[in-house]
Every structure is written in C-alpha cells, then in structure tokens.
Amino acid sequence: MSGRPTPGADALEPSVNMVLVVGMSGSGKTTVARLLAERLGWSYRDADDFHSPTARAGMAAGQALTDADREPWLDAIAAWLDHASATDLRAVVTCSALKRAYRDRLLRGRPGMRLVYLHGTPELIASRLAGRQDHFFPAGLLDSQIADFEEPEPDEHPLVAEIDQPPEAIVDALASLLRPSTVRGRPADERPKEPTLSEAVPACPTGEQWTLTWQGQKAVVVQLGAALRYYEVDGRPVLDGFASDAPITGGRGQLLVPWPNRVGGGRYTFDGADLQLPLTEPEKGNAIHGLLRWVPWRLQARSEESLRLAGVIRPQPGYPFLLDVTAEYRLGPEGLDVTVRATNVGDGRAPYGVGQHPYLTLGAGTVDTALLTVPARARFLTDDRGLPAGEEPVGGTDFDFRRARPIGTRRLDTAFTLDRGDHDVAVVRLAHPSGTHGVDVRLGEGTRYVQIYTGDTLPAAERRRGVAVEPMSCPPDAFRTGLGVQALEKGDTHVLRWGLTAWRTT
C-alpha cells in the first residue's frame, strides 16, 4: 500500500487524554509540545506561563529556584490540570519537572496522562541555551538544573525521545509510539505493569542493544540495520537469533530495504533508466536484501515496551533515490508488532520493496518434525541462482502447507504468494509436533508474499536450527520483473506490518 498520510492516523490510545512533556531547559519542550498538540488537535500549555513574576525575575538574574520557590508553581500547574480534567480538555503540557517528586505531584491521580521525556546530552542542551534569545532562563543556570535533575524511572512509564533530530521527526516518533498498534486488527488496550527501561550495551559488533519488556516478554533490537536480535516469551526463546557479542549471520532478524531477496545480476530498469546495483551475493551474481542491513540506524524514541529507529537511503550507484525509513517495535497483549515505514523524500519516483528476516525456533533439535502452516495459493519456482523461474499453484504438490504438516527433510528456500485480502491478516504457524505450543507470524498491511527458508545453505552448525519466515511486500527479483514493486511518488509512504505471537495450549 502506498499513499500520503490520512487525517486521524496519529490518534492516541483512547486511555490517553493528557501528555506531559518534561526535560531540562533547552531540550525543546515548547517546540515539540506545540507541534504535538497541533498534530493531535489538542490544547497546549507551557508550564513557564505559571511562574510568578518574582520567580521569573530571579531566574533572569541568575538565581536558581529552590523547592520552596517551586511549590506555588507546581500548585498552579496541578490546579490547571484538575480544571482540564473536569472539563474533558485534552492537552499537551510542558514542565521541566526535574525531580521525581515534581513529576509524581503532576502525574498522581491522573491515569490518562502519559509522560514524555526529551533526552539530550548536557553539551547539546548547553549549545542550545547559548543560542536562545528573549527567554528569562539564562544558560548559566544549566548546571543547577543538571544537579537537580532525576531521570524518569521505569515505573513512570516514560516515552523517551532523543533531541538530536528535527522537532518534526521527534513528533512523528512520539505520535507513532503513542498510537495503538494496528497489525493485529484492533488497538492494544492494556498497559505494562512491571516494565524496565530500555538497556544499552556498548561496544558490540552490532552497536547499541535496546531491550524492550512487557509482561513476560523480552525483545532486543540492535543499532546495526535495526535488526531484531532476540525475542522470548515467559522465558522461552521464540527466535533463533544471535548473541550480543556476535556478528549477524544468515540475515538473522535483518530489515530488507528497499528490496527483499534478490535482484538478478543487480541490473534493472526503472522509468527508462538502466541501473546497476553492487553484487552483494557475488557467488551467484546477485544483489541481495537491500541497502540498509549494514548501516547504523538512529534512535528516535523509546519506552519500556516500544522503540522507533530511523534510517536513510541516500542516492547511490544503482539506487539514485532518497528515502526516509523508520522501524517500530512494540510489545503488547498479542506479542511483538513490527511496523516499517518508508517515505520518498526525493524529487522523483522511486522503486520500493521491503521485507524482514526472522528465524523461528521451537527449542532444541532440527526443524524436521515441526508442523508448518502457510496460507499460500501459489509458490515461485527458482533456478540455481535463487531467481524465479515461474509460478505454480501449491495444490497437489509437496509445497502445499495450507494445512499443518511436518517439514520433514524438505529443503525450503521458497517464496509463496499469500492468500489474503487487503485488510486481512495472514498467519504462518510453526508448531511443535505435539501441537502443545508454537509461534504465529502475523502478516498484515503491505505483506503480499512470504519466504520460507530452512537454512540448508548456512554453516553446518546453523543449518535447520530454525525456520526463517520472511514477510515481503514483493517477491524475489521484483526490481527486474516489476511484480509487487511500489513506485513511490514524491511524498508517498509505504507501510509494512507484521508480528509474532507465541502460544501454548492449556
């Protein structure tokens, strides 16, 4: 699916009626909060408006406020929040709220208020304050704010946005994380009870490691390529991923942008231009799995249960187009949801496809006895280079997995055409032979094809250890055949949604 954003796309969870934006002076609270309020069509209030003339004059003279000085200020903000709640007014409110006690005072008794924390380094904030004009808070008071500041804790459920990016990007990220997930076909209606803040592990081959948690679920996403490294439910691994100190092999968890699978010879034609991509599968003479797998992505915003990262495809040999791409991961009642958005920010049309490469596991042993279900009406035949050589219905063949059957000794590296409507969610299921537990891959918006790979060409220790179930918007070699390729006009956005649900029978 492609097209421009539609009104109402950024509607928040029904339970949220107020957003409190906190951070040190110079973090951009006013700009971000105003833009967010405009996006939502809500009211906006700045806590600076509640300072007394005496407090303003003192700060302008370089005098840091004390707790006693802030008491009447916090009282005034709290009174306004009470009035807003009583009149059903939805609003975005800013407040430095440097201490936990200040935030507790504003959040307590207001379950519909969500906390947003604008995070930046002291050096970045200092540089912004130095360049700010016509504001009563001087740069010289930053040290006092740093001394007083207490970072939001896990039980405050903060959404954390990095400020080293344009305000519009921050607002996009916040609105996306506040928005209910739609890959399941209905909004998530529960909130985490005992989450922990995202963790960062430095000095890893794959860069920063962000951990998400939600009621027995744990997922880890890495900076390199925004890949999904790990996912477990109630202590049981669902993915055959990779360790934090290991490189990525076999495409594990990687995002495949702006094309999944292969482009034969790396050569294709688009809008009359002949283009040549680098051959990243040289042994077969193909370009494989896109351009963002080995590029560090930027953190835009995070919470204990969700994460949004951003990447950019810049014009380059074989792909002279400009795309902004975001990947959002979210844990919730039905599992892990993934949303990948790409927007053409260049001047002309751009060809586009997308996929992802998770490997599913049911535990020890090979996948031979696992039961596989794939709701596909047809599969692609391939040549010895892994390129399509035709398509055939699966009915009556050894590749008909429309009903659960053991994988057996079949060597699968096969693309299937999904049997789903525009608004349906197709489900690929991998189940234990006992039928007592398994994992479902939910394939939603933008997903028309799926690749099933049993890993027979991987190094011996990794073969048939898991099953790659790869959601794709287009089939292999789509840039050459044109099948399923999206021609994104300037400003158009493509969305791909998929998710994982681990299940166990009682």
Short mmCIF file of C-alpha atoms in Angstrom, two decimals:
data_model
loop_
_atom_site.label_atom_id
_atom_site.label_comp_id
_atom_site.label_asym_id
_atom_site.label_seq_id
_atom_site.Cartn_x
_atom_site.Cartn_y
_atom_site.Cartn_z
CA MET A 1 0.00 0.00 0.00
CA SER A 2 1.27 3.46 -0.76
CA GLY A 3 -0.15 6.91 -0.33
CA ARG A 4 0.00 10.06 1.69
CA PRO A 5 -0.87 10.02 5.41
CA THR A 6 -4.56 10.31 6.13
CA PRO A 7 -6.19 12.50 8.80
CA GLY A 8 -6.51 10.81 12.16
CA ALA A 9 -3.58 8.48 11.53
CA ASP A 10 -1.90 9.72 14.68
CA ALA A 11 -4.85 9.31 17.08
CA LEU A 12 -3.63 8.29 20.52
CA GLU A 13 -4.67 5.38 22.68
CA PRO A 14 -8.23 6.01 23.94
CA SER A 15 -6.98 5.96 27.55
CA VAL A 16 -4.58 8.89 26.99
CA ASN A 17 -6.11 12.35 27.46
CA MET A 18 -3.05 14.34 28.52
CA VAL A 19 0.64 14.34 27.60
CA LEU A 20 3.24 15.81 29.99
CA VAL A 21 6.47 16.75 28.19
CA VAL A 22 9.44 17.04 30.57
CA GLY A 23 13.15 17.77 30.27
CA MET A 24 15.75 20.38 31.08
CA SER A 25 15.53 23.93 29.74
CA GLY A 26 16.86 23.94 26.20
CA SER A 27 15.67 20.41 25.40
CA GLY A 28 12.98 21.73 23.05
CA LYS A 29 9.91 21.12 25.21
CA THR A 30 7.98 24.12 23.89
CA THR A 31 8.62 23.40 20.22
CA VAL A 32 7.91 19.67 20.47
CA ALA A 33 4.81 20.10 22.63
CA ARG A 34 3.32 22.76 20.34
CA LEU A 35 3.85 20.58 17.27
CA LEU A 36 2.44 17.51 19.03
CA ALA A 37 -0.62 19.46 20.17
CA GLU A 38 -1.17 20.70 16.62
CA ARG A 39 -0.82 17.18 15.26
CA LEU A 40 -3.44 15.87 17.70
CA GLY A 41 -5.74 18.87 17.56
CA TRP A 42 -5.38 19.28 21.33
CA SER A 43 -4.77 22.28 23.56
CA TYR A 44 -1.28 23.31 24.61
CA ARG A 45 0.04 24.87 27.83
CA ASP A 46 3.59 25.78 28.81
CA ALA A 47 4.49 25.49 32.49
CA ASP A 48 6.63 28.62 32.17
CA ASP A 49 3.36 30.57 31.98
CA PHE A 50 2.65 29.57 35.61
CA HIS A 51 5.84 31.06 37.08
CA SER A 52 5.31 34.14 39.23
CA PRO A 53 6.91 37.45 38.16
CA THR A 54 9.22 37.13 41.16
CA ALA A 55 10.44 33.69 40.09
CA ARG A 56 10.98 34.86 36.52
CA ALA A 57 12.98 37.86 37.69
CA GLY A 58 15.10 35.72 39.98
CA MET A 59 15.98 33.25 37.22
CA ALA A 60 16.73 36.09 34.80
CA ALA A 61 19.17 37.39 37.40
CA GLY A 62 20.90 34.00 37.58
CA GLN A 63 19.26 32.75 40.80
CA ALA A 64 18.35 29.05 40.78
CA LEU A 65 14.91 28.16 42.17
CA THR A 66 14.62 26.13 45.36
CA ASP A 67 12.00 23.51 46.19
CA ALA A 68 10.16 26.17 48.19
CA ASP A 69 10.22 28.53 45.20
CA ARG A 70 8.70 25.82 43.00
CA GLU A 71 5.84 24.94 45.38
CA PRO A 72 3.38 27.63 44.19
CA TRP A 73 4.39 26.97 40.58
CA LEU A 74 3.59 23.25 40.84
CA ASP A 75 0.35 24.07 42.68
CA ALA A 76 -0.73 26.33 39.81
CA ILE A 77 0.06 23.68 37.18
CA ALA A 78 -1.78 20.99 39.15
CA ALA A 79 -4.82 23.25 39.52
CA TRP A 80 -4.90 23.82 35.77
CA LEU A 81 -4.65 20.06 35.14
CA ASP A 82 -7.58 19.47 37.52
CA HIS A 83 -9.62 22.03 35.62
CA ALA A 84 -8.68 20.45 32.28
CA SER A 85 -9.74 17.01 33.52
CA ALA A 86 -13.01 18.33 34.88
CA THR A 87 -13.87 19.89 31.53
CA ASP A 88 -12.67 16.89 29.44
CA LEU A 89 -9.99 19.05 27.84
CA ARG A 90 -7.24 17.10 26.07
CA ALA A 91 -3.90 18.85 26.22
CA VAL A 92 -0.16 18.65 25.81
CA VAL A 93 1.59 20.31 28.76
CA THR A 94 5.27 21.14 29.23
CA CYS A 95 7.15 21.25 32.51
CA SER A 96 10.83 20.81 33.34
CA ALA A 97 9.77 18.60 36.31
CA LEU A 98 13.38 18.00 37.20
CA LYS A 99 12.72 15.83 40.25
CA ARG A 100 10.73 12.66 40.71
CA ALA A 101 8.69 14.35 43.43
CA TYR A 102 7.61 17.07 40.96
CA ARG A 103 6.52 14.55 38.37
CA ASP A 104 4.69 12.45 40.97
CA ARG A 105 2.77 15.54 42.00
CA LEU A 106 1.60 16.14 38.44
CA LEU A 107 1.01 12.51 37.43
CA ARG A 108 -0.57 11.13 40.60
CA GLY A 109 -4.32 10.60 40.29
CA ARG A 110 -4.24 11.26 36.53
CA PRO A 111 -4.14 7.80 34.86
CA GLY A 112 -4.82 9.32 31.44
CA MET A 113 -1.58 11.33 31.46
CA ARG A 114 1.42 9.93 29.58
CA LEU A 115 4.94 11.12 30.39
CA VAL A 116 7.30 12.16 27.57
CA TYR A 117 10.97 12.78 28.38
CA LEU A 118 13.13 14.74 25.94
CA HIS A 119 16.66 13.38 26.39
CA GLY A 120 19.85 15.11 25.27
CA THR A 121 23.45 15.44 26.34
CA PRO A 122 24.38 18.39 28.57
CA GLU A 123 26.67 19.64 25.80
CA LEU A 124 23.85 19.74 23.25
CA ILE A 125 21.47 21.44 25.69
CA ALA A 126 24.15 23.99 26.64
CA SER A 127 24.73 24.87 22.99
CA ARG A 128 21.01 25.42 22.50
CA LEU A 129 20.70 27.59 25.58
CA ALA A 130 23.67 29.69 24.44
CA GLY A 131 21.90 30.47 21.20
CA ARG A 132 18.47 31.14 22.69
CA GLN A 133 17.20 34.71 22.71
CA ASP A 134 14.49 36.53 24.68
CA HIS A 135 13.98 33.91 27.39
CA PHE A 136 14.17 34.52 31.12
CA PHE A 137 16.16 31.31 31.79
CA PRO A 138 19.89 32.01 31.26
CA ALA A 139 22.45 29.45 30.09
CA GLY A 140 24.33 29.97 33.36
CA LEU A 141 21.62 28.12 35.33
CA LEU A 142 22.05 24.86 33.39
CA ASP A 143 24.48 23.46 35.97
CA SER A 144 21.85 23.91 38.69
CA GLN A 145 19.31 22.02 36.58
CA ILE A 146 21.77 19.20 35.96
CA ALA A 147 22.44 18.99 39.71
CA ASP A 148 18.71 18.78 40.49
CA PHE A 149 17.69 16.52 37.62
CA GLU A 150 16.45 12.98 38.34
CA GLU A 151 15.92 10.85 35.24
CA PRO A 152 12.43 9.33 34.89
CA GLU A 153 12.32 5.84 36.38
CA PRO A 154 10.79 2.66 34.91
CA ASP A 155 7.59 2.82 36.96
CA GLU A 156 6.85 6.27 35.49
CA HIS A 157 6.48 4.58 32.06
CA PRO A 158 8.22 7.38 30.15
CA LEU A 159 8.36 7.73 26.40
CA VAL A 160 11.93 8.86 25.79
CA ALA A 161 12.76 10.89 22.67
CA GLU A 162 16.28 11.85 21.60
CA ILE A 163 16.56 15.58 20.87
CA ASP A 164 19.44 15.41 18.38
CA GLN A 165 16.98 15.32 15.48
CA PRO A 166 14.49 17.74 13.91
CA PRO A 167 11.40 18.52 16.05
CA GLU A 168 9.14 17.16 13.31
CA ALA A 169 10.92 13.80 13.49
CA ILE A 170 10.55 13.76 17.29
CA VAL A 171 6.82 14.43 16.99
CA ASP A 172 6.43 11.73 14.33
CA ALA A 173 8.17 9.25 16.61
CA LEU A 174 6.16 10.19 19.70
CA ALA A 175 2.84 10.12 17.87
CA SER A 176 3.72 6.71 16.45
CA LEU A 177 4.61 5.21 19.83
CA LEU A 178 1.51 6.70 21.45
CA ARG A 179 -0.69 5.37 18.67
CA PRO A 180 -2.42 1.98 19.20
CA SER A 181 -0.90 -0.84 17.17
CA THR A 182 -3.00 -1.92 14.17
CA VAL A 183 -1.13 -5.01 12.91
CA ARG A 184 -3.48 -7.19 14.96
CA GLY A 185 -6.57 -5.53 13.53
CA ARG A 186 -7.56 -3.89 16.83
CA PRO A 187 -5.94 -1.45 19.30
CA ALA A 188 -3.88 -2.65 22.21
CA ASP A 189 -5.93 -1.94 25.32
CA GLU A 190 -3.55 -2.85 28.12
CA ARG A 191 -0.56 -1.13 29.70
CA PRO A 192 2.60 -2.72 31.09
CA LYS A 193 2.59 -3.46 34.81
CA GLU A 194 6.21 -4.15 35.68
CA PRO A 195 8.42 -2.95 32.81
CA THR A 196 12.03 -1.94 32.82
CA LEU A 197 13.70 0.86 30.89
CA SER A 198 15.50 0.02 27.68
CA GLU A 199 19.06 -1.10 28.24
CA ALA A 200 22.04 -0.12 26.13
CA VAL A 201 25.05 -2.44 25.80
CA PRO A 202 28.06 -0.63 24.32
CA ALA A 203 30.97 -1.97 22.27
CA CYS A 204 29.01 -4.70 20.45
CA PRO A 205 29.60 -5.72 16.81
CA THR A 206 26.01 -4.70 16.11
CA GLY A 207 26.12 -1.41 18.05
CA GLU A 208 23.65 -0.32 20.71
CA GLN A 209 21.30 -3.01 22.07
CA TRP A 210 17.82 -1.84 23.10
CA THR A 211 15.83 -4.17 25.35
CA LEU A 212 12.02 -3.99 25.44
CA THR A 213 9.92 -5.75 28.09
CA TRP A 214 6.22 -6.31 28.63
CA GLN A 215 4.60 -8.83 31.00
CA GLY A 216 6.83 -11.85 30.44
CA GLN A 217 8.05 -10.79 27.02
CA LYS A 218 11.53 -9.56 26.18
CA ALA A 219 12.84 -8.36 22.83
CA VAL A 220 16.23 -6.94 21.84
CA VAL A 221 16.77 -4.73 18.80
CA VAL A 222 20.24 -3.69 17.64
CA GLN A 223 21.51 -0.48 16.10
CA LEU A 224 23.09 -2.15 13.06
CA GLY A 225 20.36 -2.36 10.46
CA ALA A 226 17.65 -2.04 13.17
CA ALA A 227 17.73 -5.84 13.30
CA LEU A 228 15.64 -7.91 15.72
CA ARG A 229 18.23 -9.86 17.72
CA TYR A 230 16.19 -11.72 20.32
CA TYR A 231 12.63 -12.39 21.43
CA GLU A 232 11.38 -14.57 24.29
CA VAL A 233 8.02 -15.15 25.97
CA ASP A 234 7.85 -16.40 29.57
CA GLY A 235 11.50 -17.39 29.44
CA ARG A 236 11.19 -19.42 26.21
CA PRO A 237 13.11 -18.18 23.14
CA VAL A 238 10.88 -17.66 20.11
CA LEU A 239 13.64 -16.58 17.71
CA ASP A 240 16.84 -18.28 16.67
CA GLY A 241 18.74 -15.01 16.90
CA PHE A 242 22.32 -14.10 17.74
CA ALA A 243 24.32 -13.12 20.81
CA SER A 244 25.04 -9.52 21.78
CA ASP A 245 28.77 -10.04 21.21
CA ALA A 246 28.34 -11.80 17.86
CA PRO A 247 28.00 -10.51 14.29
CA ILE A 248 24.84 -11.12 12.28
CA THR A 249 24.90 -14.24 10.11
CA GLY A 250 22.33 -15.61 7.69
CA GLY A 251 20.40 -12.34 7.66
CA ARG A 252 19.02 -13.06 11.14
CA GLY A 253 16.38 -10.51 12.10
CA GLN A 254 17.53 -8.04 9.45
CA LEU A 255 15.37 -5.48 7.67
CA LEU A 256 15.46 -5.81 3.88
CA VAL A 257 15.06 -2.32 2.38
CA PRO A 258 14.49 -1.16 -0.40
CA TRP A 259 14.09 -4.67 -1.77
CA PRO A 260 13.88 -8.14 -0.18
CA ASN A 261 15.58 -11.22 -1.58
CA ARG A 262 17.50 -10.98 -4.87
CA VAL A 263 17.90 -8.83 -7.95
CA GLY A 264 19.44 -10.97 -10.69
CA GLY A 265 22.74 -9.56 -11.86
CA GLY A 266 21.91 -6.43 -9.86
CA ARG A 267 20.56 -4.94 -13.11
CA TYR A 268 17.10 -3.46 -13.55
CA THR A 269 15.27 -0.72 -15.45
CA PHE A 270 13.10 1.94 -13.82
CA ASP A 271 11.38 4.82 -15.57
CA GLY A 272 13.52 4.25 -18.65
CA ALA A 273 16.85 4.29 -16.81
CA ASP A 274 19.14 1.22 -16.76
CA LEU A 275 20.58 0.79 -13.24
CA GLN A 276 23.29 -1.46 -11.83
CA LEU A 277 23.41 -2.39 -8.12
CA PRO A 278 26.54 -3.71 -6.37
CA LEU A 279 26.63 -7.52 -6.38
CA THR A 280 26.33 -8.38 -2.69
CA GLU A 281 25.85 -12.10 -3.41
CA PRO A 282 28.88 -12.43 -5.72
CA GLU A 283 28.93 -16.23 -5.78
CA LYS A 284 25.56 -16.15 -7.56
CA GLY A 285 25.95 -12.81 -9.28
CA ASN A 286 23.03 -11.14 -7.45
CA ALA A 287 22.27 -8.06 -5.38
CA ILE A 288 20.59 -9.30 -2.20
CA HIS A 289 18.45 -7.92 0.63
CA GLY A 290 18.67 -4.19 0.08
CA LEU A 291 20.91 -1.38 1.27
CA LEU A 292 20.31 -0.80 5.00
CA ARG A 293 21.39 -4.10 6.58
CA TRP A 294 24.88 -2.91 7.49
CA VAL A 295 24.08 0.71 8.30
CA PRO A 296 23.66 2.01 11.91
CA TRP A 297 20.13 3.33 12.49
CA ARG A 298 19.31 6.30 14.74
CA LEU A 299 17.20 6.08 17.87
CA GLN A 300 14.19 8.40 17.62
CA ALA A 301 12.12 7.46 20.66
CA ARG A 302 11.70 4.62 23.12
CA SER A 303 9.66 3.43 26.05
CA GLU A 304 9.90 0.29 28.15
CA GLU A 305 7.69 -1.60 25.68
CA SER A 306 8.31 0.16 22.35
CA LEU A 307 11.06 1.56 20.18
CA ARG A 308 11.34 3.59 16.99
CA LEU A 309 14.51 3.78 14.87
CA ALA A 310 15.23 5.76 11.70
CA GLY A 311 17.40 5.10 8.65
CA VAL A 312 18.04 6.97 5.41
CA ILE A 313 18.72 5.62 1.93
CA ARG A 314 20.69 8.26 0.09
CA PRO A 315 21.23 8.34 -3.71
CA GLN A 316 23.99 5.89 -4.65
CA PRO A 317 25.14 3.69 -7.54
CA GLY A 318 22.23 1.54 -8.68
CA TYR A 319 19.68 3.30 -6.46
CA PRO A 320 19.71 7.08 -7.11
CA PHE A 321 16.73 7.74 -4.82
CA LEU A 322 16.20 9.31 -1.39
CA LEU A 323 14.05 7.55 1.23
CA ASP A 324 13.38 8.13 4.92
CA VAL A 325 12.72 4.80 6.66
CA THR A 326 11.53 4.04 10.19
CA ALA A 327 11.22 0.75 12.05
CA GLU A 328 8.96 0.49 15.07
CA TYR A 329 8.93 -2.43 17.51
CA ARG A 330 6.21 -2.77 20.14
CA LEU A 331 5.37 -5.44 22.74
CA GLY A 332 1.75 -5.88 23.79
CA PRO A 333 -1.02 -8.33 24.68
CA GLU A 334 -0.70 -10.36 21.47
CA GLY A 335 3.07 -10.34 21.23
CA LEU A 336 5.58 -8.39 19.17
CA ASP A 337 4.42 -5.98 16.46
CA VAL A 338 6.73 -4.53 13.82
CA THR A 339 5.92 -1.60 11.52
CA VAL A 340 8.28 -0.45 8.76
CA ARG A 341 7.51 2.84 7.01
CA ALA A 342 9.36 4.33 4.03
CA THR A 343 8.72 7.79 2.62
CA ASN A 344 10.07 9.05 -0.68
CA VAL A 345 11.65 12.42 0.14
CA GLY A 346 13.44 12.77 -3.19
CA ASP A 347 12.36 14.67 -6.27
CA GLY A 348 11.22 11.79 -8.49
CA ARG A 349 9.59 8.37 -8.32
CA ALA A 350 11.42 5.56 -6.53
CA PRO A 351 11.04 1.75 -6.79
CA TYR A 352 10.49 0.12 -3.43
CA GLY A 353 10.09 -3.22 -1.71
CA VAL A 354 10.63 -4.36 1.87
CA GLY A 355 10.91 -7.47 3.98
CA GLN A 356 12.39 -8.83 7.21
CA HIS A 357 14.30 -12.00 8.04
CA PRO A 358 13.43 -13.53 11.47
CA TYR A 359 14.22 -17.17 12.22
CA LEU A 360 11.67 -19.00 14.39
CA THR A 361 12.60 -21.72 16.86
CA LEU A 362 10.69 -24.22 18.97
CA GLY A 363 13.69 -25.29 21.04
CA ALA A 364 16.42 -27.87 20.61
CA GLY A 365 16.82 -30.10 17.59
CA THR A 366 16.21 -29.56 13.89
CA VAL A 367 13.05 -28.24 12.27
CA ASP A 368 12.25 -31.56 10.57
CA THR A 369 9.47 -32.56 12.96
CA ALA A 370 7.96 -29.06 13.27
CA LEU A 371 4.48 -28.55 11.86
CA LEU A 372 4.29 -25.75 9.29
CA THR A 373 1.20 -23.91 8.06
CA VAL A 374 1.45 -21.37 5.21
CA PRO A 375 -1.80 -19.81 3.85
CA ALA A 376 -0.48 -19.57 0.27
CA ARG A 377 -2.17 -20.39 -3.00
CA ALA A 378 1.00 -20.44 -5.13
CA ARG A 379 4.76 -20.68 -4.91
CA PHE A 380 7.65 -19.49 -7.05
CA LEU A 381 9.92 -21.93 -8.84
CA THR A 382 13.59 -20.93 -8.76
CA ASP A 383 16.77 -21.60 -10.68
CA ASP A 384 20.19 -22.38 -9.26
CA ARG A 385 20.78 -18.66 -8.54
CA GLY A 386 17.67 -18.42 -6.37
CA LEU A 387 15.82 -16.38 -9.01
CA PRO A 388 12.18 -17.03 -10.01
CA ALA A 389 11.71 -19.33 -12.98
CA GLY A 390 7.91 -19.42 -12.90
CA GLU A 391 4.99 -19.73 -10.51
CA GLU A 392 2.70 -22.67 -9.83
CA PRO A 393 -0.31 -23.42 -7.58
CA VAL A 394 0.63 -25.34 -4.45
CA GLY A 395 -2.40 -27.63 -4.62
CA GLY A 396 -1.37 -31.25 -5.15
CA THR A 397 2.34 -30.50 -4.71
CA ASP A 398 4.85 -31.18 -1.98
CA PHE A 399 4.75 -27.44 -1.14
CA ASP A 400 1.12 -27.30 -0.06
CA PHE A 401 1.21 -26.21 3.58
CA ARG A 402 -2.29 -24.77 3.72
CA ARG A 403 -2.92 -27.40 6.37
CA ALA A 404 -0.35 -28.13 9.06
CA ARG A 405 2.18 -30.77 8.06
CA PRO A 406 5.71 -31.70 9.16
CA ILE A 407 8.53 -30.00 7.32
CA GLY A 408 10.37 -33.31 7.14
CA THR A 409 13.52 -33.36 5.05
CA ARG A 410 12.27 -30.75 2.59
CA ARG A 411 14.83 -28.07 1.76
CA LEU A 412 12.84 -24.87 1.64
CA ASP A 413 14.07 -21.57 0.27
CA THR A 414 10.74 -20.78 -1.28
CA ALA A 415 8.66 -17.68 -1.87
CA PHE A 416 4.89 -18.05 -1.58
CA THR A 417 2.05 -15.79 -2.72
CA LEU A 418 -0.19 -15.23 0.30
CA ASP A 419 -3.90 -15.87 0.13
CA ARG A 420 -5.17 -12.69 1.84
CA GLY A 421 -7.34 -9.67 1.17
CA ASP A 422 -6.37 -6.03 1.53
CA HIS A 423 -7.47 -5.83 5.17
CA ASP A 424 -6.83 -9.42 6.22
CA VAL A 425 -4.01 -10.70 8.41
CA ALA A 426 -2.50 -13.93 7.12
CA VAL A 427 -0.89 -16.25 9.69
CA VAL A 428 2.07 -18.56 9.13
CA ARG A 429 2.28 -21.05 12.00
CA LEU A 430 5.20 -23.12 13.24
CA ALA A 431 4.06 -25.67 15.83
CA HIS A 432 5.70 -28.33 17.97
CA PRO A 433 4.81 -31.86 16.72
CA SER A 434 2.82 -32.39 19.92
CA GLY A 435 0.64 -29.42 19.00
CA THR A 436 1.03 -28.01 22.51
CA HIS A 437 2.98 -24.86 21.64
CA GLY A 438 4.26 -22.81 18.74
CA VAL A 439 4.54 -19.36 17.24
CA ASP A 440 2.40 -17.48 14.74
CA VAL A 441 3.79 -14.94 12.29
CA ARG A 442 1.04 -12.37 11.65
CA LEU A 443 1.36 -10.83 8.18
CA GLY A 444 -0.63 -7.63 7.83
CA GLU A 445 -0.65 -4.43 5.80
CA GLY A 446 1.76 -4.31 2.89
CA THR A 447 2.67 -8.02 3.11
CA ARG A 448 1.80 -9.92 -0.07
CA TYR A 449 4.45 -12.63 -0.10
CA VAL A 450 6.39 -14.73 2.37
CA GLN A 451 9.70 -16.56 2.02
CA ILE A 452 10.19 -19.80 3.97
CA TYR A 453 13.82 -20.85 4.47
CA THR A 454 15.06 -23.88 6.38
CA GLY A 455 18.67 -22.72 6.41
CA ASP A 456 20.20 -25.57 4.44
CA THR A 457 22.88 -23.33 2.89
CA LEU A 458 24.04 -21.89 6.23
CA PRO A 459 27.21 -23.06 8.04
CA ALA A 460 26.79 -26.61 9.34
CA ALA A 461 26.21 -25.59 12.97
CA GLU A 462 23.32 -23.29 11.96
CA ARG A 463 21.53 -25.46 9.39
CA ARG A 464 17.88 -26.38 10.00
CA ARG A 465 18.13 -24.98 13.53
CA GLY A 466 15.26 -22.59 12.87
CA VAL A 467 12.87 -21.60 10.11
CA ALA A 468 13.12 -18.16 8.55
CA VAL A 469 9.63 -16.80 7.89
CA GLU A 470 10.19 -13.60 5.93
CA PRO A 471 7.32 -11.15 5.36
CA MET A 472 7.79 -9.42 1.98
CA SER A 473 5.95 -6.75 0.01
CA CYS A 474 7.23 -8.17 -3.28
CA PRO A 475 8.71 -11.47 -4.46
CA PRO A 476 12.33 -12.24 -5.42
CA ASP A 477 13.76 -10.39 -8.44
CA ALA A 478 10.87 -7.91 -8.31
CA PHE A 479 13.00 -4.95 -9.45
CA ARG A 480 13.56 -6.77 -12.77
CA THR A 481 10.07 -8.24 -13.20
CA GLY A 482 8.11 -5.33 -11.69
CA LEU A 483 5.90 -7.78 -9.78
CA GLY A 484 4.77 -6.23 -6.50
CA VAL A 485 7.18 -3.28 -6.72
CA GLN A 486 5.81 0.00 -5.37
CA ALA A 487 6.59 3.08 -7.45
CA LEU A 488 6.62 5.69 -4.69
CA GLU A 489 5.83 9.19 -5.87
CA LYS A 490 7.44 12.11 -4.09
CA GLY A 491 5.91 12.28 -0.58
CA ASP A 492 4.35 8.80 -0.76
CA THR A 493 4.72 6.42 2.21
CA HIS A 494 4.68 2.61 2.15
CA VAL A 495 3.80 0.66 5.31
CA LEU A 496 4.62 -2.97 6.13
CA ARG A 497 3.20 -4.57 9.28
CA TRP A 498 3.91 -7.98 10.74
CA GLY A 499 4.10 -9.54 14.18
CA LEU A 500 4.88 -12.59 16.33
CA THR A 501 2.54 -14.37 18.75
CA ALA A 502 3.83 -17.27 20.85
CA TRP A 503 1.09 -19.62 22.04
CA ARG A 504 0.68 -22.63 24.28
CA THR A 505 -2.35 -24.85 24.76
CA THR A 506 -3.73 -25.49 28.26
#
